[in-house]
PDB file of C-alpha atoms in Angstrom:
ATOM      1  CA  MET A 621     -32.457   7.374   8.790  1.00 91.00           C
ATOM      2  CA  ALA A 622     -31.793   4.236   6.757  1.00 96.00           C
ATOM      3  CA  LYS A 623     -34.734   2.774   4.856  1.00 97.00           C
ATOM      4  CA  ILE A 624     -35.661   0.061   2.351  1.00 98.00           C
ATOM      5  CA  GLN A 625     -38.218   0.760  -0.391  1.00 98.00           C
ATOM      6  CA  ASN A 626     -39.551  -0.477  -3.726  1.00 98.00           C
ATOM      7  CA  VAL A 627     -38.966  -4.165  -3.008  1.00 98.00           C
ATOM      8  CA  GLU A 628     -39.371  -6.895  -5.633  1.00 98.00           C
ATOM      9  CA  VAL A 629     -38.946 -10.593  -4.723  1.00 98.00           C
ATOM     10  CA  ASN A 630     -38.674 -13.075  -7.596  1.00 98.00           C
ATOM     11  CA  GLY A 631     -38.232 -16.834  -7.908  1.00 98.00           C
ATOM     12  CA  LEU A 632     -39.385 -17.730  -4.392  1.00 98.00           C
ATOM     13  CA  ALA A 633     -41.802 -20.560  -5.168  1.00 98.00           C
ATOM     14  CA  SER A 634     -39.801 -21.948  -8.092  1.00 98.00           C
ATOM     15  CA  SER A 635     -36.559 -22.032  -6.095  1.00 98.00           C
ATOM     16  CA  ILE A 636     -38.305 -23.784  -3.221  1.00 98.00           C
ATOM     17  CA  TYR A 637     -39.456 -26.454  -5.672  1.00 98.00           C
ATOM     18  CA  ARG A 638     -36.009 -26.733  -7.232  1.00 98.00           C
ATOM     19  CA  SER A 639     -34.497 -27.341  -3.802  1.00 97.00           C
ATOM     20  CA  GLY A 640     -35.752 -30.900  -4.289  1.00 97.00           C
ATOM     21  CA  TYR A 641     -33.853 -31.531  -7.532  1.00 96.00           C
ATOM     22  CA  PRO A 642     -30.945 -33.399  -5.871  1.00 94.00           C
ATOM     23  CA  MET A 643     -33.343 -36.233  -4.961  1.00 94.00           C
ATOM     24  CA  MET A 644     -35.115 -36.441  -8.354  1.00 96.00           C
ATOM     25  CA  ASP A 645     -34.276 -39.121 -10.941  1.00 96.00           C
ATOM     26  CA  ARG A 646     -35.928 -37.335 -13.875  1.00 96.00           C
ATOM     27  CA  ALA A 647     -36.681 -33.757 -14.864  1.00 97.00           C
ATOM     28  CA  PRO A 648     -40.212 -32.548 -14.126  1.00 97.00           C
ATOM     29  CA  THR A 649     -42.424 -31.906 -17.100  1.00 97.00           C
ATOM     30  CA  LYS A 650     -43.490 -28.360 -17.828  1.00 97.00           C
ATOM     31  CA  ASP A 651     -46.952 -29.096 -16.411  1.00 98.00           C
ATOM     32  CA  GLU A 652     -45.551 -30.785 -13.286  1.00 97.00           C
ATOM     33  CA  PHE A 653     -43.251 -27.866 -12.647  1.00 98.00           C
ATOM     34  CA  ARG A 654     -46.000 -25.279 -13.048  1.00 98.00           C
ATOM     35  CA  GLU A 655     -48.480 -27.256 -10.928  1.00 97.00           C
ATOM     36  CA  ASN A 656     -46.038 -27.632  -8.027  1.00 97.00           C
ATOM     37  CA  VAL A 657     -44.800 -24.050  -8.172  1.00 98.00           C
ATOM     38  CA  ASP A 658     -48.369 -22.729  -8.218  1.00 98.00           C
ATOM     39  CA  ALA A 659     -49.249 -24.903  -5.204  1.00 97.00           C
ATOM     40  CA  ILE A 660     -46.199 -23.632  -3.311  1.00 97.00           C
ATOM     41  CA  GLN A 661     -47.073 -20.036  -4.159  1.00 97.00           C
ATOM     42  CA  GLN A 662     -50.601 -20.542  -2.886  1.00 97.00           C
ATOM     43  CA  CYS A 663     -49.290 -21.970   0.389  1.00 96.00           C
ATOM     44  CA  ILE A 664     -46.915 -19.025   0.802  1.00 96.00           C
ATOM     45  CA  GLU A 665     -49.748 -16.556   0.277  1.00 95.00           C
ATOM     46  CA  ASN A 666     -51.905 -18.445   2.804  1.00 94.00           C
ATOM     47  CA  GLY A 667     -49.108 -18.672   5.386  1.00 91.00           C
ATOM     48  CA  ASP A 668     -49.269 -22.477   5.194  1.00 90.00           C
ATOM     49  CA  CYS A 669     -45.913 -24.192   5.741  1.00 86.00           C
ATOM     50  CA  ASP A 670     -47.347 -27.727   5.564  1.00 90.00           C
ATOM     51  CA  ASN A 671     -46.438 -28.111   1.899  1.00 94.00           C
ATOM     52  CA  GLN A 672     -43.770 -30.826   1.550  1.00 96.00           C
ATOM     53  CA  HIS A 673     -41.579 -28.649  -0.655  1.00 97.00           C
ATOM     54  CA  ILE A 674     -41.695 -25.755   1.798  1.00 97.00           C
ATOM     55  CA  LYS A 675     -40.857 -28.063   4.709  1.00 96.00           C
ATOM     56  CA  ARG A 676     -37.888 -29.433   2.796  1.00 97.00           C
ATOM     57  CA  ALA A 677     -36.685 -25.962   1.813  1.00 97.00           C
ATOM     58  CA  ILE A 678     -36.779 -24.725   5.416  1.00 96.00           C
ATOM     59  CA  LYS A 679     -34.845 -27.808   6.553  1.00 95.00           C
ATOM     60  CA  LEU A 680     -32.205 -27.315   3.864  1.00 96.00           C
ATOM     61  CA  ALA A 681     -31.925 -23.573   4.477  1.00 96.00           C
ATOM     62  CA  THR A 682     -31.337 -24.086   8.200  1.00 93.00           C
ATOM     63  CA  ALA A 683     -28.973 -27.063   7.879  1.00 91.00           C
ATOM     64  CA  LYS A 684     -25.507 -26.381   9.244  1.00 83.00           C
ATOM     65  CA  GLY A 685     -22.776 -26.507   6.574  1.00 77.00           C
ATOM     66  CA  GLY A 686     -22.702 -28.568   3.415  1.00 76.00           C
ATOM     67  CA  GLY A 687     -24.084 -25.917   1.057  1.00 87.00           C
ATOM     68  CA  HIS A 688     -27.636 -27.242   1.337  1.00 94.00           C
ATOM     69  CA  ASP A 689     -28.946 -23.669   1.080  1.00 96.00           C
ATOM     70  CA  GLN A 690     -27.640 -23.149  -2.464  1.00 97.00           C
ATOM     71  CA  PHE A 691     -31.209 -22.941  -3.801  1.00 98.00           C
ATOM     72  CA  LEU A 692     -31.571 -19.608  -1.968  1.00 98.00           C
ATOM     73  CA  THR A 693     -29.475 -17.964  -4.680  1.00 98.00           C
ATOM     74  CA  GLY A 694     -32.452 -18.353  -7.029  1.00 98.00           C
ATOM     75  CA  ILE A 695     -34.646 -16.136  -4.844  1.00 98.00           C
ATOM     76  CA  THR A 696     -33.658 -12.689  -6.029  1.00 98.00           C
ATOM     77  CA  VAL A 697     -34.537  -9.377  -4.417  1.00 98.00           C
ATOM     78  CA  ASN A 698     -34.382  -5.921  -5.982  1.00 98.00           C
ATOM     79  CA  PHE A 699     -34.845  -2.898  -3.737  1.00 98.00           C
ATOM     80  CA  ASP A 700     -33.827   0.673  -3.002  1.00 98.00           C
ATOM     81  CA  MET A 701     -31.665   1.095   0.100  1.00 98.00           C
ATOM     82  CA  THR A 702     -30.761   4.324   1.847  1.00 98.00           C
ATOM     83  CA  PHE A 703     -27.641   3.872   3.994  1.00 98.00           C
ATOM     84  CA  SER A 704     -25.161   6.174   5.692  1.00 98.00           C
ATOM     85  CA  ASN A 705     -21.616   6.532   4.371  1.00 97.00           C
ATOM     86  CA  LYS A 706     -20.437   4.563   7.397  1.00 97.00           C
ATOM     87  CA  ALA A 707     -22.767   1.645   6.660  1.00 98.00           C
ATOM     88  CA  TRP A 708     -22.126   1.632   2.898  1.00 97.00           C
ATOM     89  CA  VAL A 709     -18.438   0.937   3.513  1.00 96.00           C
ATOM     90  CA  GLU A 710     -19.426  -2.198   5.424  1.00 97.00           C
ATOM     91  CA  ALA A 711     -22.142  -3.216   2.958  1.00 97.00           C
ATOM     92  CA  GLU A 712     -19.677  -3.265   0.084  1.00 94.00           C
ATOM     93  CA  ARG A 713     -17.955  -6.256   1.686  1.00 94.00           C
ATOM     94  CA  TYR A 714     -20.818  -8.491   0.542  1.00 96.00           C
ATOM     95  CA  THR A 715     -19.916  -9.839  -2.906  1.00 94.00           C
ATOM     96  CA  PHE A 716     -23.497 -10.703  -3.877  1.00 96.00           C
ATOM     97  CA  LEU A 717     -25.071  -7.471  -2.647  1.00 97.00           C
ATOM     98  CA  ASN A 718     -24.806  -5.656  -5.958  1.00 97.00           C
ATOM     99  CA  PHE A 719     -25.495  -2.089  -7.041  1.00 97.00           C
ATOM    100  CA  ILE A 720     -27.978  -1.515  -9.851  1.00 97.00           C
ATOM    101  CA  SER A 721     -27.533   2.247  -9.724  1.00 97.00           C
ATOM    102  CA  SER A 722     -27.108   4.866  -7.024  1.00 97.00           C
ATOM    103  CA  PHE A 723     -27.271   8.546  -6.244  1.00 95.00           C
ATOM    104  CA  SER A 724     -23.908  10.136  -7.031  1.00 94.00           C
ATOM    105  CA  THR A 725     -22.218  12.549  -4.663  1.00 93.00           C
ATOM    106  CA  MET A 726     -19.494  12.826  -7.294  1.00 90.00           C
ATOM    107  CA  HIS A 727     -21.998  14.371  -9.711  1.00 93.00           C
ATOM    108  CA  ARG A 728     -24.635  15.987  -7.490  1.00 94.00           C
ATOM    109  CA  ILE A 729     -23.160  16.903  -4.098  1.00 96.00           C
ATOM    110  CA  ALA A 730     -23.059  20.604  -4.969  1.00 96.00           C
ATOM    111  CA  LYS A 731     -26.869  20.527  -5.381  1.00 95.00           C
ATOM    112  CA  MET A 732     -27.795  18.294  -2.440  1.00 96.00           C
ATOM    113  CA  ASN A 733     -29.173  19.608   0.856  1.00 97.00           C
ATOM    114  CA  ILE A 734     -26.503  18.244   3.169  1.00 97.00           C
ATOM    115  CA  ALA A 735     -28.455  18.636   6.410  1.00 98.00           C
ATOM    116  CA  ASP A 736     -31.469  16.821   4.966  1.00 97.00           C
ATOM    117  CA  CYS A 737     -29.254  13.994   3.694  1.00 97.00           C
ATOM    118  CA  CYS A 738     -27.706  13.256   7.101  1.00 98.00           C
ATOM    119  CA  ASN A 739     -29.179  10.977   9.737  1.00 97.00           C
ATOM    120  CA  GLY A 740     -29.705  12.063  13.340  1.00 96.00           C
ATOM    121  CA  TYR A 741     -26.166  11.156  14.381  1.00 97.00           C
ATOM    122  CA  ALA A 742     -24.436  13.913  12.414  1.00 97.00           C
ATOM    123  CA  SER A 743     -23.151  16.675  14.678  1.00 98.00           C
ATOM    124  CA  TYR A 744     -23.991  20.299  13.994  1.00 97.00           C
ATOM    125  CA  ASN A 745     -20.299  20.997  13.455  1.00 98.00           C
ATOM    126  CA  ALA A 746     -19.932  18.193  10.902  1.00 98.00           C
ATOM    127  CA  ILE A 747     -22.901  19.458   8.892  1.00 98.00           C
ATOM    128  CA  GLU A 748     -21.716  23.051   9.167  1.00 98.00           C
ATOM    129  CA  GLU A 749     -18.253  22.074   7.915  1.00 98.00           C
ATOM    130  CA  ALA A 750     -19.658  20.266   4.874  1.00 98.00           C
ATOM    131  CA  GLU A 751     -22.014  23.156   4.117  1.00 98.00           C
ATOM    132  CA  TYR A 752     -19.074  25.573   4.337  1.00 98.00           C
ATOM    133  CA  TRP A 753     -17.201  23.654   1.641  1.00 98.00           C
ATOM    134  CA  GLN A 754     -20.359  23.405  -0.452  1.00 98.00           C
ATOM    135  CA  HIS A 755     -20.755  27.201  -0.375  1.00 98.00           C
ATOM    136  CA  LYS A 756     -17.033  27.618  -0.959  1.00 97.00           C
ATOM    137  CA  TYR A 757     -17.201  25.451  -4.051  1.00 97.00           C
ATOM    138  CA  GLU A 758     -20.206  27.388  -5.394  1.00 97.00           C
ATOM    139  CA  GLN A 759     -18.316  30.654  -4.967  1.00 97.00           C
ATOM    140  CA  ILE A 760     -15.239  29.350  -6.780  1.00 97.00           C
ATOM    141  CA  ALA A 761     -17.278  27.641  -9.520  1.00 95.00           C
ATOM    142  CA  ASN A 762     -19.044  30.909 -10.269  1.00 94.00           C
ATOM    143  CA  GLU A 763     -15.855  32.937 -10.279  1.00 95.00           C
ATOM    144  CA  PRO A 764     -14.902  33.655 -13.940  1.00 93.00           C
ATOM    145  CA  SER A 765     -11.212  33.769 -13.140  1.00 94.00           C
ATOM    146  CA  ALA A 766     -11.132  30.462 -11.250  1.00 95.00           C
ATOM    147  CA  THR A 767      -8.976  27.832 -12.920  1.00 96.00           C
ATOM    148  CA  PRO A 768     -10.185  24.243 -13.498  1.00 96.00           C
ATOM    149  CA  GLU A 769      -7.565  23.096 -10.967  1.00 96.00           C
ATOM    150  CA  LEU A 770      -8.935  25.444  -8.295  1.00 97.00           C
ATOM    151  CA  LYS A 771     -12.508  24.303  -8.952  1.00 96.00           C
ATOM    152  CA  LEU A 772     -11.474  20.642  -8.740  1.00 97.00           C
ATOM    153  CA  GLU A 773      -9.630  21.214  -5.475  1.00 97.00           C
ATOM    154  CA  ALA A 774     -12.694  22.926  -3.977  1.00 97.00           C
ATOM    155  CA  TYR A 775     -14.933  20.052  -5.100  1.00 97.00           C
ATOM    156  CA  ARG A 776     -12.598  17.519  -3.513  1.00 97.00           C
ATOM    157  CA  MET A 777     -12.680  19.425  -0.234  1.00 98.00           C
ATOM    158  CA  LEU A 778     -16.466  19.204  -0.316  1.00 97.00           C
ATOM    159  CA  LEU A 779     -16.497  15.476  -1.081  1.00 97.00           C
ATOM    160  CA  TYR A 780     -13.938  14.575   1.556  1.00 97.00           C
ATOM    161  CA  ASN A 781     -15.660  16.563   4.285  1.00 97.00           C
ATOM    162  CA  LEU A 782     -19.030  14.833   4.052  1.00 97.00           C
ATOM    163  CA  PRO A 783     -19.920  13.290   7.428  1.00 97.00           C
ATOM    164  CA  SER A 784     -20.165   9.525   7.954  1.00 97.00           C
ATOM    165  CA  ALA A 785     -23.825  10.180   8.732  1.00 98.00           C
ATOM    166  CA  PHE A 786     -24.461  11.415   5.178  1.00 98.00           C
ATOM    167  CA  GLU A 787     -26.961   9.060   3.495  1.00 98.00           C
ATOM    168  CA  VAL A 788     -27.125   7.919  -0.113  1.00 97.00           C
ATOM    169  CA  THR A 789     -29.830   5.834  -1.835  1.00 98.00           C
ATOM    170  CA  ALA A 790     -28.965   3.008  -4.212  1.00 98.00           C
ATOM    171  CA  GLY A 791     -30.916   0.442  -6.183  1.00 98.00           C
ATOM    172  CA  MET A 792     -29.641  -2.962  -5.099  1.00 98.00           C
ATOM    173  CA  THR A 793     -30.001  -6.567  -6.239  1.00 98.00           C
ATOM    174  CA  THR A 794     -29.194  -9.637  -4.171  1.00 98.00           C
ATOM    175  CA  ASN A 795     -30.591 -13.038  -3.204  1.00 98.00           C
ATOM    176  CA  TYR A 796     -31.875 -14.833  -0.125  1.00 98.00           C
ATOM    177  CA  ARG A 797     -28.566 -16.643   0.407  1.00 97.00           C
ATOM    178  CA  CYS A 798     -26.664 -13.375   0.663  1.00 98.00           C
ATOM    179  CA  LEU A 799     -29.370 -11.906   2.907  1.00 98.00           C
ATOM    180  CA  LYS A 800     -29.051 -14.980   5.135  1.00 97.00           C
ATOM    181  CA  ASN A 801     -25.354 -14.253   5.540  1.00 96.00           C
ATOM    182  CA  ILE A 802     -26.010 -10.570   6.211  1.00 97.00           C
ATOM    183  CA  TYR A 803     -28.702 -11.339   8.781  1.00 97.00           C
ATOM    184  CA  ALA A 804     -26.524 -13.846  10.645  1.00 96.00           C
ATOM    185  CA  GLN A 805     -23.666 -11.356  10.874  1.00 96.00           C
ATOM    186  CA  ARG A 806     -25.522  -8.069  11.382  1.00 97.00           C
ATOM    187  CA  HIS A 807     -28.765  -8.641  13.293  1.00 95.00           C
ATOM    188  CA  THR A 808     -27.138  -7.490  16.550  1.00 96.00           C
ATOM    189  CA  HIS A 809     -24.898  -4.831  14.968  1.00 97.00           C
ATOM    190  CA  ARG A 810     -24.518  -1.462  16.688  1.00 97.00           C
ATOM    191  CA  LEU A 811     -25.220   0.651  13.604  1.00 97.00           C
ATOM    192  CA  PRO A 812     -28.943   1.500  13.245  1.00 97.00           C
ATOM    193  CA  ASP A 813     -28.637   1.032   9.465  1.00 98.00           C
ATOM    194  CA  TRP A 814     -28.094  -2.708   9.949  1.00 98.00           C
ATOM    195  CA  ALA A 815     -30.901  -2.993  12.502  1.00 98.00           C
ATOM    196  CA  ILE A 816     -33.294  -1.417   9.988  1.00 98.00           C
ATOM    197  CA  LEU A 817     -32.083  -3.734   7.215  1.00 98.00           C
ATOM    198  CA  CYS A 818     -32.471  -6.821   9.417  1.00 98.00           C
ATOM    199  CA  ASP A 819     -35.970  -5.750  10.488  1.00 97.00           C
ATOM    200  CA  TRP A 820     -36.832  -5.501   6.799  1.00 98.00           C
ATOM    201  CA  ILE A 821     -35.387  -8.973   6.147  1.00 98.00           C
ATOM    202  CA  GLU A 822     -37.728 -10.319   8.829  1.00 97.00           C
ATOM    203  CA  SER A 823     -40.656  -8.885   6.843  1.00 97.00           C
ATOM    204  CA  LEU A 824     -39.792 -10.702   3.589  1.00 98.00           C
ATOM    205  CA  PRO A 825     -41.991 -13.598   2.422  1.00 96.00           C
ATOM    206  CA  MET A 826     -40.768 -16.943   3.791  1.00 97.00           C
ATOM    207  CA  ASN A 827     -38.170 -15.105   5.871  1.00 96.00           C
ATOM    208  CA  GLU A 828     -37.688 -18.373   7.797  1.00 95.00           C
ATOM    209  CA  LEU A 829     -35.393 -19.407   4.951  1.00 97.00           C
ATOM    210  CA  ILE A 830     -33.124 -16.501   5.929  1.00 97.00           C
ATOM    211  CA  THR A 831     -33.583 -16.108   9.674  1.00 95.00           C
ATOM    212  CA  GLY A 832     -34.062 -19.785  10.619  1.00 86.00           C
ATOM    213  CA  CYS A 833     -30.401 -20.523  11.298  1.00 61.00           C
ATOM    214  CA  VAL A 834     -30.162 -17.666  13.786  1.00 56.00           C
ATOM    215  CA  SER A 835     -33.427 -18.671  15.422  1.00 51.00           C
ATOM    216  CA  ASN A 836     -32.198 -22.258  15.760  1.00 50.00           C
ATOM    217  CA  GLY A 837     -28.833 -21.174  17.127  1.00 49.00           C
ATOM    218  CA  LEU A 838     -26.921 -22.583  14.146  1.00 47.00           C
TER     219      LEU A 838
END
């Protein structure tokens, strides 16, 4: 089943502070910046949302329209995501949900355990079909007389017969603004992959910046 692992969140406190830049009339000094960011970070760790900068950031993040949530782009998230083929097709629609690197069926499908790589929604017949083409490719690849064209055709048959339930893991990078968009659009989606991703979003630090609009009905 889909899963999220190895999560790194960066720029949370500093982006919250920078959300106040539009109302400043001078740049903060290095010491002022560090002092405020450290105070915000301490409040986040303590679960204290009384900090003026945090209050402002939540208000801006949940405002309807106007691009007031632009500061969320500075809160970056790197993570590993395991999704089904069906869900990956939908995930690729998000411009700012970017691949760092991923497992490659193009390179490694002949070595992968297909049954183990499928979620619980793959039928026995679908797995059996893919495994048939995997074995067929191995036979042809090991046949001395097989031509490169025959081997390529067998490999393509294997690739194109992988079930939609086949799962691949990728290292991803994105930001809170993109996750806000994903959460708003997918938190009631029928695919379990999206439900798992949205549950994970709800576990992120200061997830109110992402989930607040949905909670407030905006």
